[in-house]
XYZ file of C-alpha atoms in Angstrom:
576
model
C 97.560 -93.194 -34.844
C 97.684 -96.904 -33.703
C 100.305 -97.697 -30.427
C 103.444 -100.490 -32.066
C 102.561 -103.878 -30.426
C 105.061 -105.423 -28.452
C 108.424 -104.909 -31.374
C 106.229 -104.357 -33.754
C 105.945 -100.869 -35.382
C 105.761 -99.591 -38.225
C 108.308 -96.888 -39.666
C 106.970 -94.309 -42.264
C 110.046 -92.253 -44.615
C 109.142 -89.225 -47.010
C 110.817 -86.947 -49.388
C 108.627 -84.211 -48.277
C 110.023 -81.438 -46.235
C 106.477 -79.658 -46.297
C 104.235 -80.662 -42.977
C 102.751 -83.780 -44.726
C 99.392 -85.258 -44.997
C 98.340 -88.283 -42.914
C 100.119 -90.494 -44.077
C 98.564 -93.343 -46.821
C 99.254 -96.195 -49.066
C 100.353 -94.117 -51.828
C 102.199 -91.155 -49.996
C 104.124 -93.364 -47.950
C 106.542 -96.962 -47.932
C 105.428 -98.810 -45.189
C 107.939 -101.810 -44.023
C 107.708 -103.826 -40.653
C 110.361 -104.477 -39.133
C 110.845 -106.903 -35.647
C 112.867 -106.824 -34.042
C 115.998 -105.325 -35.457
C 118.465 -102.024 -36.210
C 117.100 -100.354 -38.911
C 119.451 -101.673 -42.444
C 122.040 -98.948 -43.730
C 119.948 -98.198 -46.779
C 117.072 -97.982 -43.842
C 119.434 -95.326 -42.523
C 120.295 -93.189 -45.470
C 116.517 -93.074 -46.613
C 115.247 -91.552 -42.939
C 118.833 -88.844 -42.582
C 117.725 -87.461 -45.853
C 114.213 -87.166 -46.246
C 113.600 -86.421 -42.415
C 114.522 -83.461 -40.505
C 113.319 -81.658 -36.191
C 113.473 -78.661 -35.119
C 115.405 -79.579 -32.834
C 118.815 -80.740 -32.220
C 120.207 -84.435 -31.295
C 121.675 -85.163 -28.960
C 122.989 -88.459 -29.745
C 122.313 -89.956 -26.780
C 121.409 -92.752 -28.264
C 124.842 -93.626 -29.495
C 125.296 -95.085 -26.050
C 122.886 -98.155 -27.957
C 124.596 -101.520 -26.086
C 125.052 -104.446 -28.938
C 123.778 -108.123 -28.201
C 125.320 -110.376 -30.320
C 128.365 -111.234 -31.834
C 130.762 -109.275 -33.910
C 132.495 -112.025 -36.269
C 133.543 -110.268 -39.306
C 133.916 -106.744 -41.111
C 130.619 -106.725 -42.277
C 129.223 -107.398 -39.462
C 131.104 -104.740 -37.592
C 129.640 -102.163 -41.160
C 126.488 -104.167 -40.226
C 126.239 -103.260 -36.659
C 127.639 -100.022 -37.115
C 124.837 -99.249 -39.610
C 122.040 -100.562 -37.335
C 123.404 -98.591 -34.363
C 122.911 -95.815 -36.024
C 120.396 -95.680 -38.335
C 118.608 -96.683 -35.104
C 119.342 -93.161 -32.917
C 118.680 -91.292 -36.099
C 115.440 -93.023 -36.735
C 114.929 -92.162 -32.331
C 115.586 -88.918 -33.282
C 113.793 -88.624 -36.139
C 110.924 -90.047 -34.317
C 109.141 -93.322 -34.357
C 106.003 -92.492 -35.657
C 104.599 -90.859 -39.103
C 104.422 -87.197 -38.994
C 105.503 -86.367 -35.718
C 107.867 -83.670 -37.543
C 111.797 -83.838 -36.130
C 115.259 -82.707 -37.889
C 118.473 -83.348 -37.528
C 121.156 -81.184 -38.151
C 123.385 -81.951 -41.355
C 126.797 -81.955 -39.300
C 125.289 -83.754 -36.533
C 124.525 -85.855 -39.947
C 128.265 -85.617 -41.048
C 129.350 -86.824 -38.210
C 127.266 -89.945 -37.720
C 128.609 -90.682 -41.173
C 132.127 -90.168 -40.879
C 132.008 -92.194 -37.702
C 130.420 -95.087 -39.239
C 132.741 -94.779 -42.451
C 135.925 -95.350 -40.259
C 134.017 -98.090 -38.333
C 133.385 -99.976 -41.221
C 137.073 -99.551 -42.651
C 139.193 -100.389 -39.626
C 136.426 -103.124 -39.108
C 137.432 -104.942 -42.090
C 140.866 -103.624 -41.962
C 141.562 -105.006 -38.391
C 139.784 -108.590 -38.275
C 141.699 -109.441 -41.628
C 144.447 -108.136 -39.278
C 143.724 -110.100 -36.532
C 142.674 -113.016 -38.745
C 146.084 -113.260 -40.022
C 148.320 -112.487 -37.172
C 145.673 -115.244 -35.410
C 147.185 -117.484 -38.461
C 150.585 -116.572 -38.770
C 151.007 -117.759 -34.230
C 148.991 -120.783 -34.642
C 152.172 -121.697 -38.193
C 155.043 -120.626 -35.783
C 153.304 -122.842 -32.501
C 153.054 -125.511 -34.987
C 156.096 -125.570 -36.255
C 158.132 -124.883 -32.657
C 156.260 -128.095 -31.712
C 156.714 -130.151 -34.715
C 160.655 -129.731 -34.102
C 162.850 -131.663 -32.146
C 163.665 -130.044 -29.166
C 167.261 -131.310 -29.311
C 168.474 -129.359 -32.430
C 167.011 -126.585 -30.122
C 168.384 -124.348 -26.648
C 167.312 -122.971 -23.671
C 169.379 -120.390 -23.621
C 169.118 -118.508 -27.484
C 167.832 -118.904 -30.264
C 170.155 -117.480 -32.585
C 174.026 -118.548 -32.331
C 176.653 -116.635 -32.833
C 179.040 -115.911 -36.098
C 179.877 -118.450 -38.268
C 178.663 -121.615 -35.514
C 176.333 -123.416 -34.952
C 173.972 -123.454 -32.871
C 173.711 -126.861 -31.785
C 176.956 -129.701 -31.984
C 177.005 -132.084 -30.491
C 180.069 -134.224 -29.431
C 180.496 -138.369 -28.624
C 183.421 -139.469 -26.374
C 184.220 -143.431 -25.685
C 186.068 -143.915 -22.208
C 187.666 -147.332 -23.068
C 189.312 -148.022 -19.578
C 190.710 -150.959 -17.782
C 187.822 -152.030 -15.955
C 185.173 -150.761 -18.347
C 183.462 -148.748 -21.339
C 181.595 -145.770 -21.052
C 180.238 -143.214 -23.670
C 179.337 -139.691 -22.685
C 177.202 -137.966 -25.451
C 177.669 -134.232 -24.568
C 175.269 -131.175 -25.779
C 176.201 -127.943 -26.189
C 175.365 -124.543 -27.275
C 177.352 -121.763 -28.851
C 175.289 -118.871 -28.252
C 178.191 -117.479 -27.150
C 182.229 -117.824 -28.376
C 182.831 -120.053 -26.798
C 180.742 -123.426 -26.681
C 178.547 -123.861 -23.805
C 177.415 -127.237 -21.671
C 174.012 -127.655 -22.433
C 173.435 -131.401 -21.497
C 174.929 -134.282 -21.623
C 174.083 -138.309 -21.428
C 176.156 -141.032 -20.361
C 176.208 -144.739 -19.905
C 178.853 -147.754 -18.772
C 179.282 -150.933 -19.873
C 181.189 -153.667 -18.269
C 184.091 -155.021 -19.486
C 186.839 -153.553 -20.496
C 188.625 -153.550 -24.593
C 191.315 -155.214 -22.461
C 189.447 -158.358 -21.292
C 188.906 -158.880 -25.034
C 192.999 -159.279 -25.785
C 192.375 -162.714 -27.752
C 189.280 -161.066 -29.373
C 189.754 -158.199 -31.734
C 185.919 -158.361 -32.740
C 184.015 -159.130 -30.137
C 186.444 -155.835 -28.514
C 184.915 -153.759 -31.476
C 180.854 -154.940 -30.764
C 181.317 -154.410 -27.328
C 180.366 -150.841 -27.303
C 177.146 -151.319 -29.396
C 175.412 -150.842 -26.472
C 177.126 -148.176 -25.811
C 176.290 -146.852 -29.850
C 172.351 -147.219 -29.486
C 173.067 -144.698 -26.655
C 173.910 -142.484 -28.542
C 171.936 -143.882 -31.639
C 169.013 -141.988 -30.247
C 170.105 -139.508 -28.281
C 171.424 -137.174 -31.381
C 168.971 -136.432 -34.033
C 168.962 -138.297 -37.446
C 169.454 -134.648 -38.463
C 173.069 -134.335 -36.859
C 174.395 -137.733 -37.244
C 176.897 -137.035 -40.175
C 178.605 -134.036 -38.575
C 178.202 -135.110 -35.021
C 182.381 -136.126 -33.843
C 183.186 -139.522 -32.195
C 186.333 -140.621 -29.953
C 187.543 -143.600 -28.595
C 190.613 -143.158 -26.693
C 191.554 -145.818 -24.055
C 193.650 -145.709 -20.500
C 195.774 -147.764 -19.013
C 194.196 -150.865 -19.210
C 194.655 -151.050 -22.862
C 198.306 -149.815 -22.870
C 199.559 -152.791 -20.600
C 198.571 -155.242 -22.624
C 201.182 -154.355 -25.595
C 201.988 -152.271 -28.647
C 200.730 -155.481 -30.704
C 197.585 -156.807 -28.916
C 196.398 -153.430 -27.773
C 196.272 -151.987 -32.109
C 194.290 -155.412 -32.915
C 191.647 -154.060 -30.672
C 192.446 -150.761 -31.834
C 192.293 -150.900 -35.312
C 188.750 -153.532 -35.322
C 186.857 -150.746 -33.030
C 187.636 -148.491 -35.616
C 186.754 -150.242 -38.635
C 184.155 -150.572 -37.323
C 182.797 -147.696 -36.307
C 183.301 -145.511 -39.428
C 181.967 -148.628 -41.281
C 178.900 -149.246 -39.001
C 177.772 -146.264 -38.360
C 177.352 -142.464 -38.933
C 178.686 -140.946 -36.851
C 182.170 -139.014 -37.964
C 185.132 -140.213 -37.129
C 187.948 -137.541 -35.840
C 190.684 -136.828 -38.216
C 193.574 -137.439 -36.007
C 193.257 -140.419 -33.704
C 190.005 -141.034 -33.625
C 190.787 -144.453 -31.780
C 193.930 -144.510 -29.422
C 195.409 -145.177 -26.113
C 195.199 -141.966 -24.598
C 198.483 -140.839 -23.195
C 198.414 -139.607 -19.559
C 199.731 -137.495 -19.564
C 196.232 -135.873 -21.455
C 194.194 -137.706 -19.531
C 195.339 -135.369 -16.163
C 194.571 -132.605 -18.273
C 191.697 -133.217 -19.453
C 191.086 -133.841 -16.753
C 191.561 -130.541 -15.009
C 190.064 -128.481 -17.827
C 186.752 -130.208 -16.960
C 186.508 -129.384 -13.342
C 187.814 -125.637 -14.525
C 185.366 -125.486 -16.910
C 182.365 -126.767 -14.824
C 183.453 -124.839 -11.704
C 184.331 -121.040 -14.304
C 187.735 -120.493 -13.297
C 188.765 -120.549 -16.449
C 190.023 -117.203 -17.807
C 189.372 -116.164 -14.288
C 192.632 -113.097 -13.871
C 193.629 -114.615 -10.723
C 194.359 -118.209 -11.072
C 192.177 -119.716 -8.547
C 192.451 -122.595 -10.265
C 191.440 -125.594 -8.603
C 193.608 -129.063 -8.492
C 192.766 -132.908 -10.165
C 193.370 -135.824 -8.825
C 191.708 -138.857 -11.059
C 192.516 -142.081 -9.817
C 191.956 -144.767 -12.684
C 191.973 -148.052 -12.245
C 195.275 -148.976 -14.526
C 197.049 -145.125 -13.445
C 196.237 -141.346 -11.639
C 196.488 -138.521 -12.598
C 197.258 -135.380 -10.469
C 197.020 -132.014 -12.352
C 197.624 -128.575 -10.899
C 198.440 -124.604 -11.254
C 201.700 -124.115 -8.436
C 201.739 -120.374 -7.106
C 205.340 -119.786 -6.960
C 204.602 -116.478 -6.243
C 202.673 -117.680 -2.827
C 206.046 -119.078 -1.615
C 208.856 -115.537 -1.274
C 206.437 -112.874 -1.765
C 209.772 -111.058 -2.404
C 211.809 -113.143 -4.434
C 208.913 -114.925 -6.541
C 210.451 -118.376 -4.703
C 211.829 -120.436 -6.922
C 210.364 -121.325 -10.297
C 209.163 -125.078 -11.908
C 212.004 -127.260 -13.103
C 212.428 -128.020 -16.271
C 210.398 -131.810 -18.242
C 207.826 -133.416 -19.378
C 205.584 -132.570 -16.540
C 205.445 -128.994 -17.350
C 202.405 -128.291 -19.618
C 201.304 -124.033 -20.690
C 198.307 -123.660 -22.321
C 195.798 -120.896 -22.539
C 192.296 -120.142 -22.372
C 190.179 -116.819 -22.296
C 192.899 -115.213 -22.667
C 194.969 -115.621 -19.690
C 197.856 -117.927 -19.405
C 198.894 -121.438 -17.014
C 202.093 -123.006 -16.851
C 200.584 -126.467 -15.053
C 202.430 -128.799 -13.398
C 200.709 -132.505 -14.312
C 201.904 -136.476 -13.764
C 200.541 -139.666 -14.384
C 201.254 -142.409 -12.189
C 201.464 -145.763 -14.352
C 200.427 -148.885 -12.225
C 199.505 -146.606 -9.294
C 195.576 -147.060 -10.005
C 193.605 -148.607 -7.879
C 193.279 -152.411 -9.708
C 196.638 -152.221 -10.448
C 197.882 -151.212 -6.667
C 195.538 -153.712 -5.230
C 197.702 -156.461 -7.847
C 201.071 -154.601 -6.535
C 200.508 -154.672 -2.663
C 199.055 -158.818 -2.900
C 202.385 -159.558 -4.563
C 204.628 -157.781 -2.192
C 202.900 -159.299 0.208
C 203.193 -162.589 -0.700
C 206.890 -161.840 -1.836
C 207.109 -161.029 1.913
C 205.958 -164.358 2.456
C 207.667 -166.197 0.402
C 210.890 -164.905 1.347
C 210.443 -166.265 5.044
C 209.123 -169.501 3.954
C 205.292 -169.053 4.512
C 202.920 -170.495 2.675
C 200.024 -168.825 3.935
C 199.038 -165.794 5.770
C 195.902 -164.363 7.921
C 196.093 -160.615 6.765
C 194.635 -157.543 8.537
C 194.341 -155.322 4.831
C 192.048 -157.929 3.953
C 188.078 -158.943 6.272
C 187.391 -162.569 7.541
C 186.104 -164.987 5.131
C 188.615 -163.282 2.728
C 191.121 -166.200 0.362
C 192.874 -165.717 -2.251
C 196.463 -167.759 -3.714
C 199.023 -165.034 -4.784
C 201.694 -166.805 -7.405
C 205.060 -165.935 -6.833
C 207.408 -164.736 -9.592
C 208.833 -166.942 -12.345
C 208.138 -170.058 -9.276
C 204.044 -170.707 -9.828
C 204.870 -170.983 -6.282
C 201.279 -170.367 -4.882
C 200.453 -168.058 -2.104
C 197.819 -167.411 0.129
C 196.232 -165.083 1.385
C 193.585 -165.066 4.017
C 190.976 -162.604 6.278
C 191.873 -161.829 9.689
C 189.599 -162.310 12.608
C 188.513 -160.026 15.189
C 190.834 -161.862 18.059
C 193.535 -163.084 15.012
C 193.788 -158.998 15.765
C 194.780 -159.645 19.079
C 194.747 -156.008 19.941
C 196.438 -154.288 17.609
C 195.021 -152.068 14.843
C 194.045 -153.651 11.804
C 194.452 -150.175 9.975
C 197.550 -149.299 11.630
C 199.214 -152.310 9.708
C 196.941 -152.568 6.705
C 198.784 -148.555 6.066
C 201.935 -149.706 7.128
C 202.065 -152.546 4.521
C 200.658 -150.298 1.461
C 202.787 -147.096 1.914
C 206.238 -149.489 0.763
C 204.595 -150.181 -3.012
C 205.307 -145.715 -3.068
C 209.731 -146.269 -3.710
C 209.947 -143.578 -1.804
C 213.581 -144.326 -1.769
C 214.298 -143.619 -5.527
C 216.792 -141.500 -6.309
C 215.505 -137.783 -7.125
C 217.150 -135.849 -9.871
C 215.647 -132.528 -9.462
C 213.807 -131.932 -5.629
C 211.446 -131.575 -4.400
C 210.013 -135.635 -5.359
C 207.089 -137.785 -4.557
C 207.072 -141.118 -4.737
C 209.415 -143.358 -7.533
C 212.166 -140.134 -8.039
C 208.985 -137.954 -9.113
C 209.513 -134.148 -8.898
C 206.132 -132.438 -8.354
C 206.373 -128.688 -6.518
C 205.557 -128.998 -3.269
C 201.557 -128.420 -2.306
C 201.770 -127.014 1.206
C 203.979 -124.446 -0.358
C 202.573 -123.284 -3.467
C 199.028 -124.869 -3.028
C 197.698 -124.487 -0.084
C 194.789 -122.802 -0.219
C 192.983 -123.290 -3.424
C 190.472 -126.375 -3.917
C 191.684 -130.216 -4.788
C 189.213 -132.361 -6.317
C 189.880 -136.084 -5.733
C 187.357 -138.182 -8.191
C 187.868 -141.480 -9.910
C 187.667 -144.751 -7.452
C 188.073 -142.361 -4.449
C 184.428 -141.390 -4.996
C 183.451 -145.202 -5.527
C 184.689 -145.535 -2.123
C 183.644 -143.100 -0.130
C 180.072 -141.661 -1.041
C 178.886 -144.688 -0.630
C 179.375 -145.554 2.817
C 178.449 -141.992 4.104
C 180.993 -139.517 2.810
C 179.970 -136.236 1.083
C 181.076 -133.252 -1.251
C 183.216 -132.092 1.348
C 185.932 -133.275 4.429
C 189.448 -133.537 6.055
C 191.776 -136.419 5.145
C 191.732 -136.560 8.707
C 187.631 -137.520 7.978
C 189.393 -139.846 5.154
C 191.398 -142.143 8.187
C 188.941 -142.256 10.968
C 186.578 -143.752 7.642
C 189.355 -146.292 7.035
C 190.255 -146.998 10.520
C 186.680 -147.923 10.645
C 186.134 -149.758 7.731
C 189.588 -151.137 8.850
C 188.291 -152.875 12.736
C 185.374 -153.859 11.859
C 183.652 -152.057 14.178
C 179.864 -152.164 12.003
C 177.125 -150.697 14.167
C 178.858 -147.554 13.715
C 177.739 -147.980 9.939
C 174.126 -148.011 8.172
C 172.359 -151.366 6.513
C 173.109 -150.354 3.624
C 176.467 -149.539 4.034
C 177.292 -152.326 6.255
C 175.893 -154.529 2.803
C 178.421 -152.759 0.774
C 182.157 -153.066 2.755
C 180.124 -157.108 3.117
C 180.096 -157.166 -0.579
C 182.871 -155.660 -1.290
C 185.447 -157.261 0.162
C 188.941 -155.311 -0.580
C 187.306 -151.755 1.412
C 190.052 -151.667 3.829
C 193.012 -152.647 1.849
C 191.448 -149.771 -0.758
C 190.491 -147.175 1.961
C 194.348 -147.285 3.083
C 196.210 -147.162 -0.227
C 193.840 -143.750 -1.528
C 194.914 -142.809 2.627
C 198.490 -143.066 1.811
C 198.613 -141.993 -1.866
C 197.305 -138.688 -0.909
C 199.615 -138.577 1.883
C 202.666 -140.714 1.622
C 202.948 -140.019 -1.981
C 201.609 -136.408 -3.069
C 202.154 -135.016 0.435
C 199.014 -133.446 1.173
C 199.245 -132.399 4.966
C 196.540 -134.744 7.150
C 194.452 -131.075 7.970
C 193.804 -130.434 4.538
C 190.274 -130.895 3.406
C 189.659 -132.200 -0.383
C 186.697 -132.074 -2.413
C 185.069 -135.607 -4.069
C 182.394 -135.516 -6.286
C 180.861 -137.519 -9.676
C 179.408 -133.876 -10.572
C 180.067 -130.644 -11.079
C 176.201 -129.002 -12.217
C 175.397 -132.319 -13.975
C 178.255 -133.124 -15.164
C 180.455 -135.584 -15.082
C 183.930 -134.591 -13.814
C 186.849 -136.865 -15.230
C 188.841 -136.479 -18.339
C 185.895 -136.780 -21.185
C 184.911 -133.421 -21.313
C 187.981 -131.953 -21.262
C 188.859 -133.665 -24.533
C 185.836 -132.899 -26.104
C 186.749 -129.281 -26.433
C 190.002 -129.458 -27.319
C 188.163 -132.019 -30.031
C 185.949 -128.878 -30.363
C 188.775 -125.991 -30.270
C 190.559 -128.323 -33.950
C 187.572 -128.165 -35.355
C 184.087 -126.557 -36.678
C 182.081 -129.363 -37.982
C 178.055 -128.828 -37.514
C 177.406 -125.726 -40.339
């Protein structure tokens, strides 16, 4: 009998159960198989035609595969190869060497073979199907505009869209600003997810004789809206324009012409949905303050809190300033509950998150920073005119400052100039300026309902009804303190120290960029003196009181715009 050479050997199959004669060409089927296991038919033929007296141990079922399986057919062929090769080893590699394979073992091998083939067929098909399904889902997700998705959930609250955009334009006295808010409805109430902000100058009130120019001055802001909101949501994205004190001061006729031109331009030239009620309007000062209060407390998460640990807000704009807080009269006198809030327009009641709020609010028209500047300069000029003087070196202004102010109807020009350190002759410019700005508050006005702040305006005492809760001041308060290194939280004593440094021209106490800021804005001494007086002498805050000044809370702009946008969403459903 010849020995196999390399991987070449002879296999002989026979259907006889008796010992055969030496194999011959006529009595056996000879096959040359090189480097591969037996086929399925070989295995079946061998298993049915050869028997052995020695039981099969099954050791060769651990046969190792050296090539990949890429289909169900490959699985079946591979298993057939394993089983047939093992069977061949059990039957014997050489013709004429008789061995027996038990029928029970053969049946077991056949069952294993059938099961593996079946699992391979369906398993590979399932994996292929799952792979295609996953690839399709990934492809769809990648092609989905991320502006239409939420970072917090995939399924919205019933009856609500997953995403809702709101466009709010703040037409202020010194410029116009757009807020593009992205909300999700993962829960019952809208949750702010993102905000895009842009501002442009000048404001609408600068176009009092050019209404079309006023309308088109917003185009730069609308370009931001067109880029930020997905096209598929343009028609269900509400937009509103709310003008504040600057436009209010133009008078009803001129301001209405401008408002009508703006509304017509937005309706005809842009795809967004103007809100149903007063889409372009001059906002009431009361609403401006309330919306700012809602914004801050919404971002702080204090709305709906049963403890009512809400924050106060004091928004200093260019033309007006608004204060809003929730007086806690029960803290005044725990036995009697203290006095109640006096009736009047200052009282504002609202409900949010199952909690009822009674707020105090007031908007001081004409006491915004830009209007206060005018009032202070006019008062200085009038005092000089009454004294028969036409020029003054004043401590509220820095060296090199020069401005002519007209007094009354006389058209007389009074020149205001800055004062040098030498001209101060040892006196404090800060104290002198502070003394001057306090005069515009009209503290002697009749007070019909006590206690009053200034101009005869009723206000509950902050010291007695709001001593502990946070107090947020922003807008121009922030713009004048942050560039000079005052951050986030500080006391009014710190505010006074900063004012002294600026007004007394102690420039060595400031960094180079802070010095540049002070020289670039030559009203810093006047502005800081007015702001300090407004807080202490105006609304009656204690000098040791800590305030917080910020432009953003949780990456969202403070101010009234977010609160107004939440009010819009509470009134109507826009995207379905």
